[in-house]
């Protein structure tokens, strides 16, 4: 089932998300719905707060980029109870966008190496060191679990430049070709 994506201004996007227990109801269906919703919106990642749930569940699909980055062929993964333990490596700037911030694309500086822990969809716990593009996408998505969005990383000047677009979202205007839930809807 394709769900509406919550847009900037929705309080759930600013909440710190909670870990879930293995008996969380209908978890498999929820993950399935998150993948469908992300695919429909042509995103590479989606965090549960973006569909209105303050829980630590993220889906990532880098297979869609595998023509340019063959190392990610077939990469579609779920991260449950995800936490970043450490960010290291060289700081790299790259343009980011977010399904909850339609129409905004800005350069964000992040470390290119992270250590994370999470459960996979079989609820098996992992601890991993991740580098490169995946490390960036994970930091972006796991930020959502801390109530953060990529615009929080921008300079005061860049924030000023996008203020008009953010204010329009607060008034219920979001220009995109997928279903959204703004504060006014
Ligand atoms: Ni995002």
XYZ file of C-alpha atoms and ligand atoms in Angstrom:
186
model
C 0.000 0.000 0.000
C 1.339 3.417 -0.957
C 1.209 5.816 1.981
C 1.287 9.622 1.984
C 4.686 11.121 2.774
C 4.747 13.605 5.638
C 6.185 16.957 4.642
C 8.188 19.600 6.517
C 6.064 21.120 9.278
C 4.672 17.783 10.471
C 5.719 17.446 14.146
C 6.543 13.720 13.780
C 9.545 14.700 11.619
C 11.014 16.502 14.641
C 10.479 13.709 17.162
C 13.227 11.335 18.291
C 12.014 7.920 17.086
C 11.830 4.922 19.431
C 13.289 1.440 19.080
C 10.679 -1.257 18.460
C 10.320 -4.709 20.012
C 10.411 -7.901 17.883
C 6.623 -8.292 18.305
C 5.817 -4.907 16.731
C 2.468 -5.489 14.986
C 2.471 -6.112 11.205
C 6.138 -5.230 10.808
C 6.506 -7.163 7.525
C 3.554 -5.290 5.981
C 4.901 -1.980 7.255
C 8.281 -2.615 5.606
C 6.546 -3.671 2.381
C 4.468 -0.456 2.437
C 7.577 1.639 3.052
C 9.330 0.103 0.025
C 6.254 0.673 -2.172
C 5.912 4.267 -0.964
C 9.604 4.979 -1.574
C 9.525 3.362 -5.028
C 6.457 5.368 -6.070
C 8.137 8.608 -4.983
C 11.415 7.544 -6.661
C 13.437 7.946 -3.477
C 16.560 6.059 -2.440
C 15.605 5.993 1.233
C 12.610 6.407 3.518
C 12.435 6.581 7.307
C 9.302 5.646 9.280
C 8.768 9.209 10.636
C 8.240 10.232 6.998
C 5.078 8.127 6.961
C 4.027 9.421 10.359
C 5.466 6.714 12.629
C 8.016 7.738 15.291
C 9.854 4.392 15.221
C 13.385 3.453 14.167
C 12.733 1.728 10.825
C 14.410 2.753 7.543
C 14.391 1.314 4.030
C 17.124 2.043 1.474
C 17.222 1.187 -2.234
C 20.465 1.874 -4.058
C 19.695 -0.608 -6.833
C 18.032 2.274 -8.713
C 21.478 3.916 -8.946
C 23.348 0.768 -9.948
C 23.749 1.827 -13.564
C 26.172 4.497 -12.325
C 27.292 2.619 -9.206
C 27.420 -1.105 -10.064
C 28.556 -2.015 -6.543
C 24.954 -1.354 -5.418
C 23.283 -3.760 -7.866
C 20.383 -5.444 -6.040
C 20.852 -3.309 -2.918
C 17.485 -3.031 -1.133
C 17.793 -3.188 2.628
C 15.819 -2.603 5.801
C 17.353 -1.149 8.944
C 15.474 -1.647 12.212
C 16.442 -0.012 15.502
C 19.195 1.734 13.611
C 21.773 3.821 15.450
C 24.931 5.589 14.297
C 27.751 4.773 16.704
C 30.472 6.874 15.108
C 31.047 9.185 12.143
C 34.620 9.395 10.874
C 36.481 9.737 7.622
C 36.964 12.690 5.396
C 34.172 15.281 5.210
C 32.636 15.342 1.756
C 30.041 17.719 0.287
C 27.290 16.352 -1.919
C 23.873 17.554 -3.010
C 20.963 15.996 -1.141
C 17.216 16.055 -1.434
C 14.476 14.597 0.752
C 10.985 13.294 -0.003
C 9.775 15.359 2.985
C 11.274 18.541 1.478
C 10.054 18.485 -2.134
C 11.805 20.981 -4.398
C 14.814 21.567 -2.131
C 18.267 20.345 -3.109
C 21.307 21.579 -1.235
C 24.885 20.574 -0.713
C 25.513 18.877 2.663
C 28.876 18.076 4.261
C 29.148 14.661 5.955
C 31.867 12.260 7.070
C 32.350 9.479 4.513
C 32.727 6.629 6.999
C 30.360 5.517 9.776
C 29.930 2.721 12.265
C 26.312 1.644 12.731
C 24.245 -0.956 14.512
C 20.833 -2.189 13.444
C 18.608 -5.240 13.014
C 17.897 -6.589 9.557
C 14.376 -7.634 8.552
C 14.932 -11.076 10.082
C 15.638 -9.168 13.336
C 19.283 -10.241 13.343
C 21.533 -7.630 14.931
C 24.485 -6.226 12.953
C 27.316 -3.833 13.627
C 29.048 -2.538 10.501
C 31.466 0.022 9.177
C 30.063 1.635 6.040
C 31.751 4.013 3.598
C 30.998 6.116 0.563
C 27.587 6.837 -0.906
C 25.773 4.347 1.329
C 27.284 6.030 4.402
C 25.804 9.317 3.189
C 22.335 7.890 2.564
C 22.375 6.129 5.939
C 23.341 9.347 7.736
C 20.542 11.213 5.960
C 17.956 8.531 6.818
C 19.152 7.895 10.366
C 19.065 11.675 10.999
C 15.288 11.385 10.479
C 15.222 8.988 13.453
C 16.753 11.737 15.600
C 14.174 14.286 14.476
C 16.687 15.926 12.142
C 16.452 16.872 8.467
C 19.227 17.659 6.011
C 18.408 21.376 6.051
C 19.618 21.454 9.678
C 23.161 21.041 8.323
C 22.990 24.166 6.112
C 24.641 27.513 6.765
C 22.490 30.429 7.947
C 22.787 31.929 4.464
C 21.565 28.795 2.655
C 18.717 28.458 5.181
C 17.712 32.022 4.393
C 17.696 31.177 0.668
C 15.192 28.325 1.093
C 12.964 30.064 3.655
C 10.313 30.884 1.065
C 9.979 27.242 0.018
C 9.790 26.087 3.642
C 7.118 28.659 4.464
C 5.102 27.521 1.442
C 5.205 23.933 2.808
C 3.948 25.203 6.167
C 0.997 26.675 4.269
C 0.245 23.303 2.718
C 1.954 23.821 -0.642
C 4.185 21.002 -1.825
C 4.957 20.515 -5.513
C 5.684 16.885 -6.237
C 4.138 13.958 -8.086
C 3.561 11.733 -5.051
C 0.971 11.868 -2.293
C 1.969 14.010 0.686
C 0.567 15.060 4.022
C 1.316 18.667 4.879
C 0.348 20.355 8.155
C -2.728 21.866 6.537
C -4.144 18.599 5.190
Ni 14.954 12.588 3.955
